[in-house]
Structures are given as structure tokens and as C-alpha cells.
PDB file of C-alpha atoms in Angstrom:
ATOM      1  CA  MET A  25      -2.015 -23.639 -10.233  1.00 35.00           C
ATOM      2  CA  THR A  26       0.696 -26.209  -9.640  1.00 40.00           C
ATOM      3  CA  VAL A  27       4.436 -26.188  -9.904  1.00 37.00           C
ATOM      4  CA  GLU A  28       6.523 -29.196 -10.747  1.00 42.00           C
ATOM      5  CA  ILE A  29       9.393 -30.310  -8.529  1.00 43.00           C
ATOM      6  CA  ASN A  30      12.101 -32.183 -10.394  1.00 45.00           C
ATOM      7  CA  PRO A  31       9.810 -33.506 -13.187  1.00 53.00           C
ATOM      8  CA  GLN A  32      13.020 -34.391 -15.020  1.00 67.00           C
ATOM      9  CA  PRO A  33      15.885 -34.562 -12.555  1.00 71.00           C
ATOM     10  CA  THR A  34      19.059 -32.990 -13.919  1.00 77.00           C
ATOM     11  CA  PHE A  35      22.210 -34.997 -14.454  1.00 80.00           C
ATOM     12  CA  LEU A  36      23.743 -33.283 -11.410  1.00 83.00           C
ATOM     13  CA  THR A  37      20.770 -34.238  -9.222  1.00 80.00           C
ATOM     14  CA  LYS A  38      20.999 -37.839 -10.367  1.00 85.00           C
ATOM     15  CA  ALA A  39      24.763 -37.920  -9.880  1.00 88.00           C
ATOM     16  CA  ILE A  40      24.510 -36.529  -6.331  1.00 87.00           C
ATOM     17  CA  SER A  41      21.675 -38.855  -5.290  1.00 86.00           C
ATOM     18  CA  TYR A  42      23.253 -42.017  -6.677  1.00 92.00           C
ATOM     19  CA  THR A  43      26.687 -41.092  -5.305  1.00 91.00           C
ATOM     20  CA  MET A  44      25.248 -40.478  -1.838  1.00 88.00           C
ATOM     21  CA  LEU A  45      23.385 -43.801  -2.013  1.00 91.00           C
ATOM     22  CA  PHE A  46      26.595 -45.606  -2.895  1.00 93.00           C
ATOM     23  CA  ILE A  47      28.406 -43.849  -0.028  1.00 91.00           C
ATOM     24  CA  ALA A  48      25.621 -44.885   2.369  1.00 89.00           C
ATOM     25  CA  THR A  49      25.984 -48.456   1.068  1.00 93.00           C
ATOM     26  CA  LEU A  50      29.730 -48.320   1.651  1.00 95.00           C
ATOM     27  CA  VAL A  51      29.186 -47.083   5.222  1.00 91.00           C
ATOM     28  CA  ILE A  52      26.787 -49.951   5.988  1.00 91.00           C
ATOM     29  CA  PHE A  53      29.192 -52.397   4.346  1.00 95.00           C
ATOM     30  CA  TRP A  54      32.141 -51.072   6.392  1.00 95.00           C
ATOM     31  CA  ILE A  55      30.146 -51.297   9.632  1.00 91.00           C
ATOM     32  CA  SER A  56      29.034 -54.834   8.793  1.00 92.00           C
ATOM     33  CA  GLN A  57      32.574 -55.993   8.030  1.00 94.00           C
ATOM     34  CA  SER A  58      33.927 -54.387  11.200  1.00 93.00           C
ATOM     35  CA  ILE A  59      31.273 -56.153  13.273  1.00 90.00           C
ATOM     36  CA  ASN A  60      31.978 -59.419  11.453  1.00 92.00           C
ATOM     37  CA  PHE A  61      35.696 -59.087  12.200  1.00 93.00           C
ATOM     38  CA  TYR A  62      35.169 -58.599  15.942  1.00 87.00           C
ATOM     39  CA  LEU A  63      32.552 -61.341  16.128  1.00 83.00           C
ATOM     40  CA  HIS A  64      35.069 -63.671  14.489  1.00 85.00           C
ATOM     41  CA  GLU A  65      37.728 -62.604  17.004  1.00 84.00           C
ATOM     42  CA  TYR A  66      35.435 -63.560  19.886  1.00 78.00           C
ATOM     43  CA  GLU A  67      34.171 -66.725  18.127  1.00 75.00           C
ATOM     44  CA  LEU A  68      30.624 -65.380  17.757  1.00 77.00           C
ATOM     45  CA  ASN A  69      30.308 -65.897  13.998  1.00 81.00           C
ATOM     46  CA  SER A  70      26.796 -67.329  14.249  1.00 80.00           C
ATOM     47  CA  MET A  71      25.508 -64.052  15.615  1.00 81.00           C
ATOM     48  CA  TYR A  72      26.525 -62.051  12.552  1.00 88.00           C
ATOM     49  CA  ILE A  73      23.224 -62.808  10.854  1.00 86.00           C
ATOM     50  CA  SER A  74      21.401 -60.907  13.617  1.00 84.00           C
ATOM     51  CA  PHE A  75      23.318 -57.738  12.779  1.00 86.00           C
ATOM     52  CA  CYS A  76      22.682 -58.266   9.058  1.00 88.00           C
ATOM     53  CA  ALA A  77      18.955 -58.404   9.775  1.00 86.00           C
ATOM     54  CA  GLY A  78      19.226 -55.330  12.001  1.00 84.00           C
ATOM     55  CA  PHE A  79      20.876 -53.245   9.247  1.00 86.00           C
ATOM     56  CA  ILE A  80      17.608 -53.441   7.304  1.00 88.00           C
ATOM     57  CA  LEU A  81      16.047 -51.066   9.841  1.00 83.00           C
ATOM     58  CA  PHE A  82      18.176 -48.238   8.425  1.00 83.00           C
ATOM     59  CA  ILE A  83      16.719 -48.560   4.927  1.00 88.00           C
ATOM     60  CA  PRO A  84      14.214 -45.674   5.401  1.00 84.00           C
ATOM     61  CA  LEU A  85      17.102 -43.277   6.031  1.00 83.00           C
ATOM     62  CA  ALA A  86      18.948 -44.495   2.945  1.00 85.00           C
ATOM     63  CA  SER A  87      15.774 -44.117   0.860  1.00 87.00           C
ATOM     64  CA  LEU A  88      15.613 -40.374   1.640  1.00 84.00           C
ATOM     65  CA  ILE A  89      18.672 -39.895  -0.558  1.00 84.00           C
ATOM     66  CA  LEU A  90      16.588 -40.828  -3.613  1.00 86.00           C
ATOM     67  CA  HIS A  91      13.683 -38.452  -2.900  1.00 83.00           C
ATOM     68  CA  PRO A  92      15.019 -35.675  -5.186  1.00 81.00           C
ATOM     69  CA  LEU A  93      14.611 -38.086  -8.109  1.00 82.00           C
ATOM     70  CA  ILE A  94      10.881 -38.582  -7.510  1.00 78.00           C
ATOM     71  CA  PHE A  95       8.516 -36.504  -9.625  1.00 63.00           C
ATOM     72  CA  ILE A  96       5.773 -34.703  -7.709  1.00 57.00           C
ATOM     73  CA  GLU A  97       3.392 -31.799  -8.161  1.00 53.00           C
ATOM     74  CA  ILE A  98       2.309 -29.517  -5.325  1.00 48.00           C
ATOM     75  CA  ASN A  99       0.185 -26.440  -4.975  1.00 46.00           C
ATOM     76  CA  GLU A 100       2.173 -23.257  -5.347  1.00 44.00           C
ATOM     77  CA  GLU A 101       1.103 -22.046  -1.909  1.00 44.00           C
ATOM     78  CA  ASP A 102       1.966 -25.347  -0.222  1.00 46.00           C
ATOM     79  CA  THR A 103       5.425 -25.059   1.398  1.00 47.00           C
ATOM     80  CA  SER A 104       5.002 -27.656   4.123  1.00 49.00           C
ATOM     81  CA  HIS A 105       6.324 -30.711   2.284  1.00 51.00           C
ATOM     82  CA  PHE A 106       9.950 -30.260   3.276  1.00 54.00           C
ATOM     83  CA  LYS A 107       9.053 -29.661   6.936  1.00 57.00           C
ATOM     84  CA  ALA A 108       6.709 -32.663   6.919  1.00 53.00           C
ATOM     85  CA  LEU A 109       9.453 -34.801   5.407  1.00 55.00           C
ATOM     86  CA  LEU A 110      11.864 -33.763   8.148  1.00 60.00           C
ATOM     87  CA  LYS A 111       9.284 -34.485  10.860  1.00 59.00           C
ATOM     88  CA  ASN A 112       8.559 -37.946   9.465  1.00 58.00           C
ATOM     89  CA  ALA A 113      12.254 -38.671   8.919  1.00 63.00           C
ATOM     90  CA  GLY A 114      13.053 -37.637  12.490  1.00 67.00           C
ATOM     91  CA  LEU A 115      10.253 -39.749  13.915  1.00 64.00           C
ATOM     92  CA  VAL A 116      11.177 -42.735  11.770  1.00 65.00           C
ATOM     93  CA  THR A 117      14.836 -42.398  12.781  1.00 68.00           C
ATOM     94  CA  VAL A 118      13.996 -42.484  16.477  1.00 72.00           C
ATOM     95  CA  ILE A 119      11.550 -45.388  16.144  1.00 69.00           C
ATOM     96  CA  GLN A 120      13.795 -47.546  14.010  1.00 68.00           C
ATOM     97  CA  PHE A 121      16.943 -46.802  15.998  1.00 73.00           C
ATOM     98  CA  LEU A 122      15.082 -47.932  19.112  1.00 73.00           C
ATOM     99  CA  PHE A 123      13.935 -51.034  17.234  1.00 70.00           C
ATOM    100  CA  PHE A 124      17.551 -51.741  16.296  1.00 71.00           C
ATOM    101  CA  LEU A 125      18.780 -51.401  19.888  1.00 75.00           C
ATOM    102  CA  ILE A 126      15.943 -53.543  21.229  1.00 71.00           C
ATOM    103  CA  TRP A 127      16.541 -56.186  18.563  1.00 69.00           C
ATOM    104  CA  ILE A 128      20.312 -56.413  19.109  1.00 71.00           C
ATOM    105  CA  THR A 129      19.818 -56.591  22.893  1.00 72.00           C
ATOM    106  CA  ASP A 130      17.286 -59.404  22.500  1.00 65.00           C
ATOM    107  CA  ALA A 131      19.481 -61.140  19.937  1.00 67.00           C
ATOM    108  CA  VAL A 132      22.392 -61.192  22.404  1.00 67.00           C
ATOM    109  CA  ALA A 133      20.172 -62.742  25.076  1.00 66.00           C
ATOM    110  CA  ILE A 134      18.646 -65.322  22.715  1.00 66.00           C
ATOM    111  CA  TYR A 135      22.039 -66.280  21.288  1.00 65.00           C
ATOM    112  CA  SER A 136      23.548 -66.648  24.753  1.00 62.00           C
ATOM    113  CA  ILE A 137      20.671 -68.751  26.076  1.00 61.00           C
ATOM    114  CA  TYR A 138      19.851 -71.018  23.136  1.00 58.00           C
ATOM    115  CA  VAL A 139      22.912 -71.095  20.865  1.00 61.00           C
ATOM    116  CA  ASP A 140      26.124 -70.728  22.867  1.00 59.00           C
ATOM    117  CA  GLN A 141      25.816 -70.712  26.652  1.00 58.00           C
ATOM    118  CA  ASN A 142      29.604 -70.450  27.044  1.00 55.00           C
ATOM    119  CA  SER A 143      30.148 -67.525  24.720  1.00 56.00           C
ATOM    120  CA  PHE A 144      31.966 -64.314  25.572  1.00 52.00           C
ATOM    121  CA  LEU A 145      28.631 -62.459  25.567  1.00 54.00           C
ATOM    122  CA  ALA A 146      27.031 -64.900  27.991  1.00 50.00           C
ATOM    123  CA  LYS A 147      29.913 -64.413  30.406  1.00 51.00           C
ATOM    124  CA  ALA A 148      30.090 -60.638  29.919  1.00 52.00           C
ATOM    125  CA  PHE A 149      26.395 -60.151  30.655  1.00 50.00           C
ATOM    126  CA  ASN A 150      26.303 -62.930  33.235  1.00 53.00           C
ATOM    127  CA  ILE A 151      23.660 -64.845  31.305  1.00 54.00           C
ATOM    128  CA  THR A 152      23.131 -68.385  32.538  1.00 55.00           C
ATOM    129  CA  SER A 153      20.750 -71.030  31.324  1.00 52.00           C
ATOM    130  CA  GLU A 154      19.901 -74.597  32.205  1.00 54.00           C
ATOM    131  CA  ASN A 155      19.025 -75.204  28.580  1.00 53.00           C
ATOM    132  CA  GLN A 156      22.056 -76.864  26.962  1.00 53.00           C
ATOM    133  CA  SER A 157      20.485 -77.646  23.584  1.00 55.00           C
ATOM    134  CA  ASP A 158      22.064 -76.196  20.447  1.00 58.00           C
ATOM    135  CA  LEU A 159      19.452 -74.291  18.448  1.00 63.00           C
ATOM    136  CA  SER A 160      21.839 -72.768  15.882  1.00 74.00           C
ATOM    137  CA  VAL A 161      19.712 -73.837  12.910  1.00 80.00           C
ATOM    138  CA  GLU A 162      16.539 -72.466  14.467  1.00 78.00           C
ATOM    139  CA  PHE A 163      18.410 -69.246  15.322  1.00 79.00           C
ATOM    140  CA  TYR A 164      19.475 -68.908  11.671  1.00 85.00           C
ATOM    141  CA  TRP A 165      15.979 -69.305  10.239  1.00 88.00           C
ATOM    142  CA  ALA A 166      14.440 -67.108  12.924  1.00 84.00           C
ATOM    143  CA  ASN A 167      16.787 -64.327  11.803  1.00 86.00           C
ATOM    144  CA  ILE A 168      15.855 -64.880   8.159  1.00 90.00           C
ATOM    145  CA  PHE A 169      12.197 -64.470   9.084  1.00 90.00           C
ATOM    146  CA  LEU A 170      12.971 -61.383  11.164  1.00 86.00           C
ATOM    147  CA  ALA A 171      14.916 -59.898   8.243  1.00 89.00           C
ATOM    148  CA  TRP A 172      11.739 -60.143   6.162  1.00 93.00           C
ATOM    149  CA  LEU A 173       9.659 -58.723   9.036  1.00 90.00           C
ATOM    150  CA  PHE A 174      12.071 -55.818   9.496  1.00 88.00           C
ATOM    151  CA  SER A 175      11.926 -55.134   5.755  1.00 92.00           C
ATOM    152  CA  TRP A 176       8.132 -55.116   5.838  1.00 94.00           C
ATOM    153  CA  LEU A 177       8.031 -52.803   8.863  1.00 89.00           C
ATOM    154  CA  SER A 178      10.678 -50.515   7.363  1.00 89.00           C
ATOM    155  CA  LEU A 179       8.585 -50.088   4.227  1.00 93.00           C
ATOM    156  CA  ILE A 180       5.364 -49.363   6.117  1.00 92.00           C
ATOM    157  CA  ILE A 181       6.535 -47.197   9.033  1.00 87.00           C
ATOM    158  CA  GLY A 182       9.690 -45.833   7.427  1.00 85.00           C
ATOM    159  CA  VAL A 183       9.783 -45.537   3.658  1.00 90.00           C
ATOM    160  CA  MET A 184       6.109 -44.865   2.869  1.00 91.00           C
ATOM    161  CA  PRO A 185       5.339 -42.144   5.483  1.00 88.00           C
ATOM    162  CA  CYS A 186       8.316 -40.101   4.247  1.00 85.00           C
ATOM    163  CA  LEU A 187       7.337 -40.729   0.637  1.00 87.00           C
ATOM    164  CA  ILE A 188       3.754 -39.666   1.326  1.00 86.00           C
ATOM    165  CA  ALA A 189       5.014 -36.542   3.135  1.00 82.00           C
ATOM    166  CA  ARG A 190       6.850 -35.570  -0.040  1.00 79.00           C
ATOM    167  CA  VAL A 191       4.190 -36.536  -2.558  1.00 78.00           C
ATOM    168  CA  ASP A 192       0.907 -35.727  -0.797  1.00 76.00           C
ATOM    169  CA  ASN A 193       1.443 -34.363   2.719  1.00 76.00           C
ATOM    170  CA  LYS A 194      -1.405 -35.216   5.113  1.00 77.00           C
ATOM    171  CA  GLY A 195       0.293 -34.445   8.428  1.00 79.00           C
ATOM    172  CA  VAL A 196       2.557 -36.737  10.425  1.00 78.00           C
ATOM    173  CA  VAL A 197      -0.151 -38.949  11.940  1.00 84.00           C
ATOM    174  CA  LYS A 198      -2.240 -39.149   8.765  1.00 88.00           C
ATOM    175  CA  ASN A 199       0.882 -39.980   6.748  1.00 87.00           C
ATOM    176  CA  PHE A 200       1.366 -43.083   8.896  1.00 88.00           C
ATOM    177  CA  VAL A 201      -2.333 -43.978   8.598  1.00 91.00           C
ATOM    178  CA  ALA A 202      -2.162 -43.520   4.819  1.00 92.00           C
ATOM    179  CA  SER A 203       0.931 -45.727   4.716  1.00 92.00           C
ATOM    180  CA  PHE A 204      -0.832 -48.600   6.512  1.00 93.00           C
ATOM    181  CA  SER A 205      -3.864 -48.176   4.253  1.00 93.00           C
ATOM    182  CA  PHE A 206      -1.662 -48.239   1.143  1.00 95.00           C
ATOM    183  CA  ALA A 207       0.204 -51.322   2.408  1.00 94.00           C
ATOM    184  CA  LYS A 208      -3.098 -53.083   3.048  1.00 93.00           C
ATOM    185  CA  GLN A 209      -4.269 -52.284  -0.462  1.00 94.00           C
ATOM    186  CA  PHE A 210      -1.061 -53.605  -2.037  1.00 95.00           C
ATOM    187  CA  LYS A 211      -0.135 -56.233   0.531  1.00 93.00           C
ATOM    188  CA  MET A 212       1.308 -58.713  -1.994  1.00 95.00           C
ATOM    189  CA  LYS A 213       3.588 -56.022  -3.442  1.00 95.00           C
ATOM    190  CA  PHE A 214       4.833 -55.168   0.057  1.00 96.00           C
ATOM    191  CA  PHE A 215       5.289 -58.855   0.871  1.00 95.00           C
ATOM    192  CA  LEU A 216       7.458 -59.419  -2.207  1.00 96.00           C
ATOM    193  CA  PHE A 217       9.428 -56.193  -1.833  1.00 96.00           C
ATOM    194  CA  ALA A 218      10.164 -57.031   1.797  1.00 95.00           C
ATOM    195  CA  LEU A 219      11.377 -60.451   0.663  1.00 95.00           C
ATOM    196  CA  PHE A 220      13.651 -58.901  -1.971  1.00 95.00           C
ATOM    197  CA  ILE A 221      15.115 -56.450   0.547  1.00 95.00           C
ATOM    198  CA  ALA A 222      15.663 -59.153   3.166  1.00 94.00           C
ATOM    199  CA  PHE A 223      17.482 -61.559   0.840  1.00 93.00           C
ATOM    200  CA  GLY A 224      19.268 -58.770  -1.044  1.00 93.00           C
ATOM    201  CA  THR A 225      20.720 -57.517   2.238  1.00 94.00           C
ATOM    202  CA  VAL A 226      21.340 -60.569   4.382  1.00 94.00           C
ATOM    203  CA  MET A 227      22.480 -63.197   1.855  1.00 94.00           C
ATOM    204  CA  PRO A 228      25.209 -61.127   0.177  1.00 95.00           C
ATOM    205  CA  LEU A 229      26.619 -60.022   3.544  1.00 94.00           C
ATOM    206  CA  LEU A 230      26.689 -63.634   4.706  1.00 93.00           C
ATOM    207  CA  TYR A 231      28.007 -65.393   1.609  1.00 93.00           C
ATOM    208  CA  ILE A 232      29.111 -62.986  -1.168  1.00 93.00           C
ATOM    209  CA  LYS A 233      29.945 -59.815   0.714  1.00 92.00           C
ATOM    210  CA  TYR A 234      30.982 -57.613  -2.231  1.00 94.00           C
ATOM    211  CA  LEU A 235      27.716 -58.363  -4.019  1.00 95.00           C
ATOM    212  CA  PHE A 236      26.038 -56.289  -1.295  1.00 95.00           C
ATOM    213  CA  LEU A 237      27.562 -53.137  -2.825  1.00 95.00           C
ATOM    214  CA  PHE A 238      25.386 -53.708  -5.892  1.00 95.00           C
ATOM    215  CA  SER A 239      22.340 -55.593  -4.593  1.00 94.00           C
ATOM    216  CA  PHE A 240      21.496 -53.190  -1.765  1.00 94.00           C
ATOM    217  CA  PRO A 241      21.312 -49.911  -3.756  1.00 94.00           C
ATOM    218  CA  LEU A 242      19.769 -51.586  -6.807  1.00 95.00           C
ATOM    219  CA  ILE A 243      16.929 -53.178  -4.842  1.00 95.00           C
ATOM    220  CA  LEU A 244      16.347 -49.952  -2.908  1.00 94.00           C
ATOM    221  CA  ILE A 245      16.088 -47.949  -6.142  1.00 94.00           C
ATOM    222  CA  ILE A 246      13.664 -50.440  -7.714  1.00 95.00           C
ATOM    223  CA  VAL A 247      11.480 -50.640  -4.594  1.00 95.00           C
ATOM    224  CA  LEU A 248      11.302 -46.892  -3.939  1.00 93.00           C
ATOM    225  CA  PHE A 249      10.584 -45.910  -7.534  1.00 92.00           C
ATOM    226  CA  ASN A 250       7.958 -48.629  -7.907  1.00 94.00           C
ATOM    227  CA  LEU A 251       6.203 -47.632  -4.666  1.00 94.00           C
ATOM    228  CA  SER A 252       6.267 -43.942  -5.557  1.00 90.00           C
ATOM    229  CA  LYS A 253       4.840 -44.641  -9.027  1.00 90.00           C
ATOM    230  CA  THR A 254       2.136 -46.905  -7.595  1.00 93.00           C
ATOM    231  CA  TYR A 255       1.191 -44.326  -4.973  1.00 91.00           C
ATOM    232  CA  LEU A 256       1.056 -41.467  -7.496  1.00 86.00           C
ATOM    233  CA  VAL A 257      -1.195 -43.506  -9.797  1.00 86.00           C
ATOM    234  CA  ASN A 258      -3.572 -44.619  -7.019  1.00 83.00           C
ATOM    235  CA  LYS A 259      -3.679 -41.629  -4.657  1.00 70.00           C
ATOM    236  CA  VAL A 260      -6.910 -39.670  -4.463  1.00 50.00           C
TER     237      VAL A 260
END
């Protein structure tokens, strides 16, 4: 016998989930604008794109807000889904927060060595380099590529393991294995979704900042619901 969990989410459930997603978007937007302000103060505007790419690593946490809207069926005696979700969410949080710290640390070093050797950061961290070439353009496109890579990684090691834990719990390790297997099976879908997330996050923050308040949650909703539907249809 099975029981259905939120087969038709109530209006209250939808209102809470979408409101929380918008609040999460506002928080990310506020953080991004605060960072942009201080970077501008210290004449480090070119480095802003690195932070924009880094924000993508927090997408798995934001996606958890939409889980109550996903239809699933579980065995009546199975009560481990919520615990499994928390375990995966905790693990993903640690991994991706470490990724974010590592990325920002590396970005500071790369910017100071190859883009602006006389910047405030270079002096603060005592970074010196004999290389005096300006690689600002290369730095820009490298960050665009990394934004896509971060989106792809966030989907595979962040969004999908938590989604699998909710839909068809296999255990923490097996959830990650199932996520990689699913991504391999639908690699073009993951490639395109990662591209949408990367451009829907970075470009608005760089050029049309208020558009981010709409593009970020909208793309996240489309991606998560599409992945959950695809997984439910193809899971065995």
C-alpha cells in the first residue's frame, strides 16, 4: 500500500514555498549588491563576476524550498525520506560551502596575479607577480565557463541527490551514485540546464541586476520540476 505526499499541493503550501524562494532570492541579491558596492569602493569591479559565479553553488539549498511541491509516492512503512533528505542536504551544504570558499580564495589569487597586480587584494595578501600582462578578458570568460561548471556540479552533487532522497531514497552514497547515473543518461539536458542557470544568474547580476529577482527563481522552478518529472518517469 502506498500513501501520497502532496499529490496536489494546497494553495498554502504553494504560497509558502514560492514566498520562501523569493526571500532566498532577495537574500542572494542583497549579498551580491553589498559585495559589488565594496568591490567598487576598492576599485575591484572586475572581480565581481567571480562572486556571481560562486553564488551558483548555493542553488541546491534554494531548491530544497520547492521540495514540498513535488509529487511523490512512498511505502506506508517507509519513514526515512525526511531523514535522508536532511543527511543529503547537510552533506551537500558542507561540500558546496567548501567549494565556494576554495573558489573565492583561488579567484582572489588569480585576479591579483593575472588581472591587477597593484590591487588592494594583492597588497593585503602580499601577492606579487613578475607577470605584468593584463588578462582581464580571459579572466571574464574563464568565470563564464566556471559559472556553467558550477551549475553542472550543483545539479549533479547538490540538487539531484536531495531530490532522489525525497522521491526514491537509496541511502546517502547510493543517492549520489544514482545522481551521476541519471546525469549520464540525460547529459544533454544537464548541459542545457546548467547553461540556463549560469546565464540566468551571472548575466542579470552583471548587467540588469533587478532582472535577477525574476530570472533566478523562474529558472530554478523550471529546472527542478523538469528534473523531478524526468526522474519519476524513468526511475526503476
